[in-house]
Coordinates of C-alpha atoms and ligand atoms in Angstrom, one line a residue:
M1 CA 159.9 -109.4 -61.7
S2 CA 162.9 -107.2 -61.3
S3 CA 162.9 -105.1 -58.1
H4 CA 164.8 -102.3 -59.7
I5 CA 162.8 -99.2 -59.3
R6 CA 163.7 -95.6 -59.8
R7 CA 160.4 -93.7 -60.2
I8 CA 157.0 -94.5 -58.6
A9 CA 153.6 -92.8 -58.8
I10 CA 151.0 -92.6 -56.1
C11 CA 147.3 -92.0 -56.4
T12 CA 144.3 -91.6 -54.2
G13 CA 140.9 -92.7 -55.5
G14 CA 137.3 -92.9 -54.2
G15 CA 135.8 -91.0 -51.3
D16 CA 138.5 -89.4 -49.2
A17 CA 139.3 -90.6 -45.7
P18 CA 141.4 -89.2 -42.8
G19 CA 144.9 -90.6 -43.1
L20 CA 145.4 -90.2 -46.9
N21 CA 147.9 -87.4 -46.4
A22 CA 149.8 -89.5 -43.9
V23 CA 150.0 -92.4 -46.4
I24 CA 151.3 -90.0 -49.1
R25 CA 153.9 -88.5 -46.8
S26 CA 155.1 -92.0 -45.6
V27 CA 155.3 -93.3 -49.2
V28 CA 157.3 -90.2 -50.3
I29 CA 159.7 -90.2 -47.4
S30 CA 160.4 -93.9 -47.3
A31 CA 160.7 -94.1 -51.2
S32 CA 163.1 -91.1 -51.2
R33 CA 165.2 -92.8 -48.6
R34 CA 165.7 -95.6 -51.2
G35 CA 166.7 -93.0 -53.8
W36 CA 163.4 -93.3 -55.7
E37 CA 161.6 -90.4 -57.2
C38 CA 157.9 -90.0 -56.4
Y39 CA 155.1 -88.5 -58.5
G40 CA 151.5 -87.7 -57.5
I41 CA 148.6 -88.3 -59.9
R42 CA 145.8 -85.7 -59.3
E43 CA 142.3 -86.8 -58.6
G44 CA 142.5 -90.6 -59.0
F45 CA 143.5 -91.3 -62.5
N46 CA 142.0 -88.1 -63.9
G47 CA 145.4 -86.5 -63.8
I48 CA 146.3 -88.9 -66.7
L49 CA 142.9 -89.3 -68.4
F50 CA 141.0 -86.0 -68.1
H51 CA 142.9 -84.1 -70.6
E52 CA 140.4 -81.1 -70.7
R53 CA 140.9 -80.5 -66.9
Y54 CA 144.6 -81.2 -67.0
P55 CA 145.9 -80.0 -70.4
E56 CA 149.4 -79.6 -68.9
G57 CA 149.2 -83.1 -67.4
G58 CA 147.9 -83.8 -63.9
V59 CA 151.0 -85.5 -62.5
F60 CA 153.6 -83.7 -60.4
R61 CA 156.8 -84.5 -58.4
L62 CA 156.5 -85.1 -54.8
T63 CA 159.6 -84.7 -52.6
P64 CA 159.9 -84.9 -48.9
E65 CA 159.9 -81.1 -48.8
K66 CA 156.5 -81.1 -50.5
V67 CA 154.9 -83.4 -48.0
R68 CA 156.2 -81.8 -44.9
G69 CA 153.7 -81.1 -42.2
I70 CA 150.7 -82.9 -44.0
G71 CA 150.6 -86.0 -41.9
H72 CA 147.9 -84.7 -39.6
L73 CA 145.7 -83.1 -42.3
G74 CA 142.4 -84.6 -43.5
G75 CA 141.6 -85.0 -47.1
T76 CA 144.3 -85.6 -49.8
I77 CA 146.8 -83.2 -51.3
L78 CA 146.4 -85.2 -54.7
G79 CA 142.6 -84.8 -54.8
T80 CA 140.4 -87.7 -55.4
T81 CA 137.2 -88.7 -57.3
N82 CA 134.8 -91.5 -57.3
K83 CA 133.8 -90.9 -60.9
G84 CA 137.0 -91.5 -62.9
N85 CA 137.2 -95.4 -63.1
P86 CA 139.6 -95.9 -66.0
L87 CA 137.9 -99.4 -66.7
Q88 CA 134.6 -97.7 -67.1
F89 CA 135.5 -94.1 -68.0
P90 CA 132.5 -92.0 -68.9
V91 CA 133.0 -90.7 -72.4
K92 CA 130.6 -88.3 -74.3
M93 CA 129.9 -89.8 -77.7
P94 CA 129.4 -87.6 -80.8
D95 CA 125.7 -88.2 -80.6
G96 CA 125.7 -86.6 -77.1
T97 CA 125.1 -89.9 -75.1
V98 CA 127.5 -90.9 -72.5
R99 CA 129.1 -94.4 -72.6
E100 CA 131.6 -96.3 -70.3
V101 CA 134.8 -97.0 -72.1
D102 CA 137.8 -99.0 -70.9
R103 CA 140.7 -96.5 -71.0
S104 CA 143.1 -98.6 -68.8
D105 CA 145.6 -99.1 -71.7
E106 CA 146.2 -95.3 -71.6
I107 CA 147.4 -95.6 -68.0
L108 CA 149.9 -98.3 -68.9
E109 CA 151.1 -96.2 -72.0
F110 CA 151.5 -93.2 -69.6
F111 CA 153.6 -95.1 -67.1
A112 CA 155.8 -96.4 -70.0
K113 CA 156.3 -93.0 -71.5
Q114 CA 157.0 -91.3 -68.2
E115 CA 159.3 -94.2 -67.2
L116 CA 157.3 -94.7 -64.1
D117 CA 158.2 -98.2 -62.6
A118 CA 155.3 -98.7 -60.3
L119 CA 152.1 -97.4 -58.8
V120 CA 150.9 -97.1 -55.1
S121 CA 147.2 -97.1 -55.4
V122 CA 145.4 -95.9 -52.2
G123 CA 141.8 -96.6 -52.2
G124 CA 138.8 -98.7 -51.3
D125 CA 137.1 -101.5 -53.1
G126 CA 136.7 -99.6 -56.5
S127 CA 140.3 -98.3 -56.5
L128 CA 141.8 -101.8 -55.6
T129 CA 139.7 -103.4 -58.3
I130 CA 141.2 -101.0 -60.8
A131 CA 144.6 -101.6 -59.3
N132 CA 144.1 -105.4 -59.7
A133 CA 143.1 -104.9 -63.4
L134 CA 146.2 -102.8 -64.1
H135 CA 148.4 -105.4 -62.3
Q136 CA 146.9 -108.0 -64.6
K137 CA 147.8 -105.9 -67.5
G138 CA 151.4 -105.8 -66.5
L139 CA 151.8 -102.7 -64.3
R140 CA 153.6 -103.1 -61.1
V141 CA 151.1 -102.2 -58.4
V142 CA 150.7 -102.2 -54.6
G143 CA 147.4 -101.2 -53.0
V144 CA 146.8 -99.5 -49.7
P145 CA 143.4 -100.1 -48.0
K146 CA 141.5 -96.9 -47.4
T147 CA 137.9 -96.3 -46.4
I148 CA 136.0 -95.0 -43.4
D149 CA 133.5 -97.9 -44.0
N150 CA 136.1 -100.7 -43.0
D151 CA 134.4 -102.9 -45.6
L152 CA 137.5 -104.2 -47.3
D153 CA 138.3 -107.9 -46.9
K154 CA 141.6 -109.4 -45.8
T155 CA 142.6 -106.6 -43.5
F156 CA 141.6 -106.2 -39.9
T157 CA 141.1 -102.5 -40.5
T158 CA 141.3 -99.8 -43.1
F159 CA 142.7 -96.4 -42.2
G160 CA 140.0 -93.7 -41.8
F161 CA 137.7 -96.0 -40.0
D162 CA 138.9 -95.2 -36.6
T163 CA 138.6 -91.4 -37.1
A164 CA 135.1 -91.8 -38.3
V165 CA 134.0 -94.0 -35.4
D166 CA 135.8 -91.6 -33.0
F167 CA 133.8 -88.7 -34.3
A168 CA 130.5 -90.5 -34.4
S169 CA 131.0 -91.6 -30.8
A170 CA 131.8 -88.0 -29.7
C171 CA 128.5 -86.9 -31.4
L172 CA 126.6 -89.6 -29.4
D173 CA 128.2 -88.4 -26.2
R174 CA 126.8 -85.0 -26.9
L175 CA 123.4 -86.3 -27.9
H176 CA 122.9 -88.2 -24.7
S177 CA 122.5 -85.0 -22.6
T178 CA 120.2 -83.2 -24.9
A179 CA 118.1 -86.3 -25.5
E180 CA 117.8 -86.9 -21.8
S181 CA 116.9 -83.3 -21.0
H182 CA 114.2 -83.3 -23.5
Q183 CA 113.1 -87.0 -23.1
R184 CA 113.5 -87.4 -26.7
V185 CA 114.4 -90.1 -29.2
M186 CA 117.4 -89.1 -31.3
V187 CA 118.1 -91.0 -34.5
V188 CA 121.6 -90.7 -35.8
E189 CA 122.3 -91.7 -39.4
V190 CA 125.9 -92.6 -40.3
M191 CA 127.7 -93.6 -43.4
G192 CA 129.2 -97.0 -44.1
R193 CA 127.6 -98.1 -47.5
Y194 CA 126.5 -101.7 -47.2
A195 CA 128.4 -102.6 -44.0
G196 CA 127.5 -101.7 -40.4
W197 CA 131.0 -101.3 -39.1
I198 CA 130.8 -97.5 -38.3
A199 CA 127.3 -97.8 -36.8
L200 CA 128.2 -100.8 -34.7
H201 CA 131.5 -99.5 -33.4
A202 CA 130.1 -96.0 -32.7
G203 CA 126.9 -97.3 -31.2
I204 CA 128.9 -99.5 -28.7
A205 CA 131.4 -96.7 -27.9
G206 CA 128.8 -94.0 -27.6
G207 CA 126.2 -96.0 -25.6
A208 CA 123.4 -96.2 -28.2
H209 CA 120.3 -98.1 -27.3
A210 CA 119.5 -99.5 -30.7
V211 CA 121.9 -99.9 -33.6
L212 CA 120.5 -100.9 -37.1
I213 CA 122.9 -102.2 -39.6
P214 CA 122.6 -103.6 -43.1
E215 CA 123.7 -107.1 -42.0
I216 CA 120.6 -107.4 -39.8
P217 CA 117.3 -106.5 -41.6
F218 CA 115.4 -104.8 -38.8
D219 CA 111.9 -105.0 -37.4
L220 CA 110.9 -101.6 -36.2
D221 CA 108.4 -103.2 -33.7
K222 CA 111.6 -104.4 -31.8
V223 CA 113.0 -100.8 -31.6
V224 CA 109.7 -99.4 -30.5
A225 CA 109.5 -102.0 -27.8
K226 CA 113.0 -101.1 -26.7
I227 CA 112.1 -97.4 -26.4
L228 CA 108.9 -98.0 -24.5
R229 CA 110.6 -100.5 -22.1
R230 CA 113.3 -97.8 -21.4
D231 CA 110.4 -95.3 -20.7
S232 CA 108.7 -97.8 -18.4
L233 CA 111.9 -97.9 -16.4
G234 CA 112.1 -94.2 -16.1
R235 CA 114.8 -93.9 -18.8
M236 CA 112.8 -91.4 -20.9
Y237 CA 115.2 -91.0 -23.8
S238 CA 116.8 -93.3 -26.4
L239 CA 119.6 -93.0 -28.9
I240 CA 119.2 -95.0 -32.1
V241 CA 122.1 -95.3 -34.5
V242 CA 121.1 -96.2 -38.2
A243 CA 123.6 -97.2 -40.8
E244 CA 122.8 -95.6 -44.2
G245 CA 122.7 -99.1 -45.8
A246 CA 120.3 -100.6 -43.1
G247 CA 116.9 -101.6 -44.2
P248 CA 113.7 -103.2 -42.7
A249 CA 113.2 -106.9 -43.0
G250 CA 111.3 -107.4 -46.3
G251 CA 111.7 -103.7 -47.3
N252 CA 114.2 -101.7 -49.2
R253 CA 117.2 -99.7 -48.2
A254 CA 116.9 -95.9 -48.8
V255 CA 118.6 -94.6 -51.9
Q256 CA 119.1 -90.9 -52.5
A257 CA 120.3 -91.3 -56.1
P258 CA 120.3 -94.4 -58.2
A259 CA 123.6 -95.7 -59.8
E260 CA 124.4 -93.9 -63.1
I261 CA 127.2 -94.1 -65.6
G262 CA 130.4 -93.5 -63.8
H263 CA 128.9 -93.3 -60.3
A264 CA 127.6 -95.9 -57.9
E265 CA 124.2 -95.5 -56.1
R266 CA 124.1 -92.9 -53.3
L267 CA 122.7 -94.2 -50.1
G268 CA 120.9 -92.0 -47.5
G269 CA 117.4 -91.4 -46.0
I270 CA 116.9 -94.3 -43.8
G271 CA 117.4 -92.0 -40.7
E272 CA 114.6 -89.8 -41.8
R273 CA 112.2 -92.7 -42.5
T274 CA 113.1 -94.4 -39.2
A275 CA 112.8 -91.1 -37.2
K276 CA 109.3 -90.4 -38.7
A277 CA 108.0 -93.9 -38.0
L278 CA 109.4 -93.9 -34.4
Q279 CA 107.8 -90.6 -33.7
E280 CA 104.5 -91.9 -34.9
R281 CA 104.6 -95.2 -33.1
T282 CA 106.1 -94.1 -29.7
D283 CA 104.4 -90.7 -29.7
K284 CA 107.7 -89.3 -28.4
D285 CA 109.4 -86.2 -29.7
T286 CA 111.9 -87.5 -32.1
R287 CA 114.9 -85.8 -33.9
L288 CA 117.2 -86.8 -36.6
V289 CA 120.9 -86.0 -37.0
V290 CA 122.6 -87.1 -40.2
L291 CA 126.4 -87.2 -39.8
G292 CA 127.1 -87.8 -43.5
H293 CA 130.4 -86.3 -44.8
L294 CA 131.3 -85.0 -41.4
L295 CA 132.6 -88.5 -40.8
R296 CA 135.1 -88.2 -43.7
G297 CA 136.7 -84.9 -42.6
G298 CA 139.0 -83.7 -40.0
S299 CA 142.4 -84.8 -38.6
P300 CA 143.1 -88.5 -38.5
T301 CA 143.3 -90.1 -35.0
S302 CA 146.6 -91.2 -33.8
F303 CA 145.6 -94.9 -34.6
D304 CA 144.8 -93.9 -38.2
R305 CA 148.0 -91.9 -38.6
V306 CA 150.1 -94.8 -37.4
A307 CA 148.1 -97.3 -39.6
A308 CA 148.5 -95.0 -42.6
M309 CA 152.3 -94.8 -42.0
R310 CA 152.6 -98.5 -41.5
F311 CA 150.7 -99.1 -44.7
G312 CA 152.6 -96.5 -46.7
T313 CA 156.0 -97.6 -45.7
A314 CA 154.9 -101.2 -46.2
A315 CA 153.8 -100.5 -49.7
V316 CA 157.2 -99.1 -50.5
R317 CA 158.9 -102.2 -48.9
A318 CA 156.6 -104.5 -50.8
L319 CA 157.7 -102.9 -54.1
S320 CA 161.4 -103.0 -53.1
E321 CA 161.1 -106.7 -52.3
G322 CA 159.7 -107.2 -55.8
H323 CA 155.9 -107.7 -55.0
S324 CA 153.2 -106.6 -57.3
G325 CA 149.5 -107.2 -57.3
V326 CA 149.2 -107.1 -53.6
M327 CA 147.5 -104.9 -51.0
V328 CA 149.2 -104.2 -47.6
A329 CA 146.9 -105.3 -44.9
L330 CA 146.8 -105.3 -41.1
A331 CA 146.9 -108.8 -39.6
F332 CA 147.7 -108.1 -36.0
P333 CA 150.3 -107.7 -34.8
N334 CA 152.0 -107.0 -38.2
V335 CA 151.3 -105.7 -41.6
N336 CA 151.3 -108.3 -44.3
Y337 CA 150.7 -108.5 -48.2
V338 CA 147.5 -110.1 -49.6
P339 CA 146.8 -110.6 -53.3
L340 CA 144.7 -107.8 -54.8
A341 CA 142.7 -110.5 -56.5
D342 CA 141.5 -111.7 -53.0
V343 CA 140.3 -108.2 -52.1
A344 CA 138.9 -106.8 -55.4
G345 CA 135.1 -107.0 -55.6
R346 CA 134.7 -108.4 -52.2
M347 CA 132.9 -106.7 -49.3
K348 CA 133.6 -107.4 -45.6
G349 CA 130.3 -107.0 -43.6
V350 CA 130.0 -107.4 -39.9
P351 CA 129.9 -111.2 -39.3
L352 CA 126.7 -112.2 -37.5
D353 CA 128.9 -114.5 -35.2
S354 CA 131.4 -111.8 -34.4
D355 CA 132.4 -111.0 -30.8
I356 CA 131.9 -107.3 -31.6
L357 CA 128.2 -108.0 -32.4
Q358 CA 127.8 -110.2 -29.4
T359 CA 129.4 -107.4 -27.3
G360 CA 126.6 -105.1 -28.4
R361 CA 123.9 -107.7 -27.6
D362 CA 125.5 -108.4 -24.2
M363 CA 125.4 -104.7 -23.4
G364 CA 121.7 -104.8 -24.1
I365 CA 121.8 -102.9 -27.5
C366 CA 118.8 -103.7 -29.6
F367 CA 119.7 -104.6 -33.2
G368 CA 116.0 -104.7 -34.4
D369 CA 115.9 -108.5 -34.6
Ligands
LIG1 O1 132.8 -95.1 -49.1 C1 132.9 -93.9 -48.3 C2 131.5 -93.2 -48.3 O2 131.6 -92.1 -47.4 C3 130.4 -94.1 -47.9 O3 130.3 -94.3 -46.5 C4 129.2 -93.3 -48.5 O4 128.1 -94.1 -48.8 C5 129.8 -92.7 -49.8 O5 131.3 -92.7 -49.5 C6 129.3 -91.3 -50.1 O6 129.9 -90.9 -51.3 P1 129.8 -89.5 -51.8 O7 131.0 -88.7 -51.3 O8 129.9 -89.7 -53.4 O9 128.5 -88.9 -51.5

């Protein structure tokens, strides 16, 4: 593939994560230094496909001037969506029903018409699966791994994860004192989808006494025993971190809204269930805190800013070296490129034999098993 590039586009898709703006800024600055023009697509691919919302076209020029001062800001100046998958775009049919239609060819046509030579797609599993499909259809694409959940394979970490963990840990720090003062059980539900990375890291950093993650179906008896044992030792309070995707052995995970056309299932509610059951079974005053979308907001940590800039500049380098169909990834100590095909559709959960999990166990954290 010729490495000659003049104009590139960048899009951010899926749930937002702290560090998106730092990626955008680094792509624009490093691409401009090569003499390339950059364009931002609004709201995932909706800027191209959602004509009703963007009658004038949802793609605009990004210059170094336009991205000045955004590196420390949360969110994304491009906007994002987890509803506009071009491979399964929800389209209203004449009979009023909604059907998923593959509109990916329209993306390629748009790139050809606008003489855009390549795409930097910043996203999680969904966006990178789309990026891989577009690459297979002939578009020049490089992916950048984003998600607070850290559930993408083939990269040590995604950007956004560190900020989410940092915030959740700070919340746990605060909950210790109020829980101890009132001799309460505090249950803290955190996001993470089907992976327990946020719960595990925040639980260890924040000194939780039990951490329940999707990778380890839990037995609530074990958590009750942990709380009562602490009480018997005079430690009259306990902090329990529950990942939204965790579930009891032999039971179901808690779903707030089932999957529907154009949208994956929405998790949530396991914290409430767990808090209620713990209150009943320990007879201790129990309170619930759901951190939810607070984990996605705010300014990225310095680790996430640096990761975002390493990824953004590496994406531009990858394109200038002639790569396509790859994701930039962190493989300490360096950033490398991995095939999108090895990432798309794969989830990285917490390995049961990982030292991070063992760290938690050796610190006396109960995992409900
Ligand atoms: O993938 C990021 C994430 O925040 C998950 O942790 C969570 O399950 C999901 O997105 C929530 O999505 P929404 O913003 O659609 O509620």
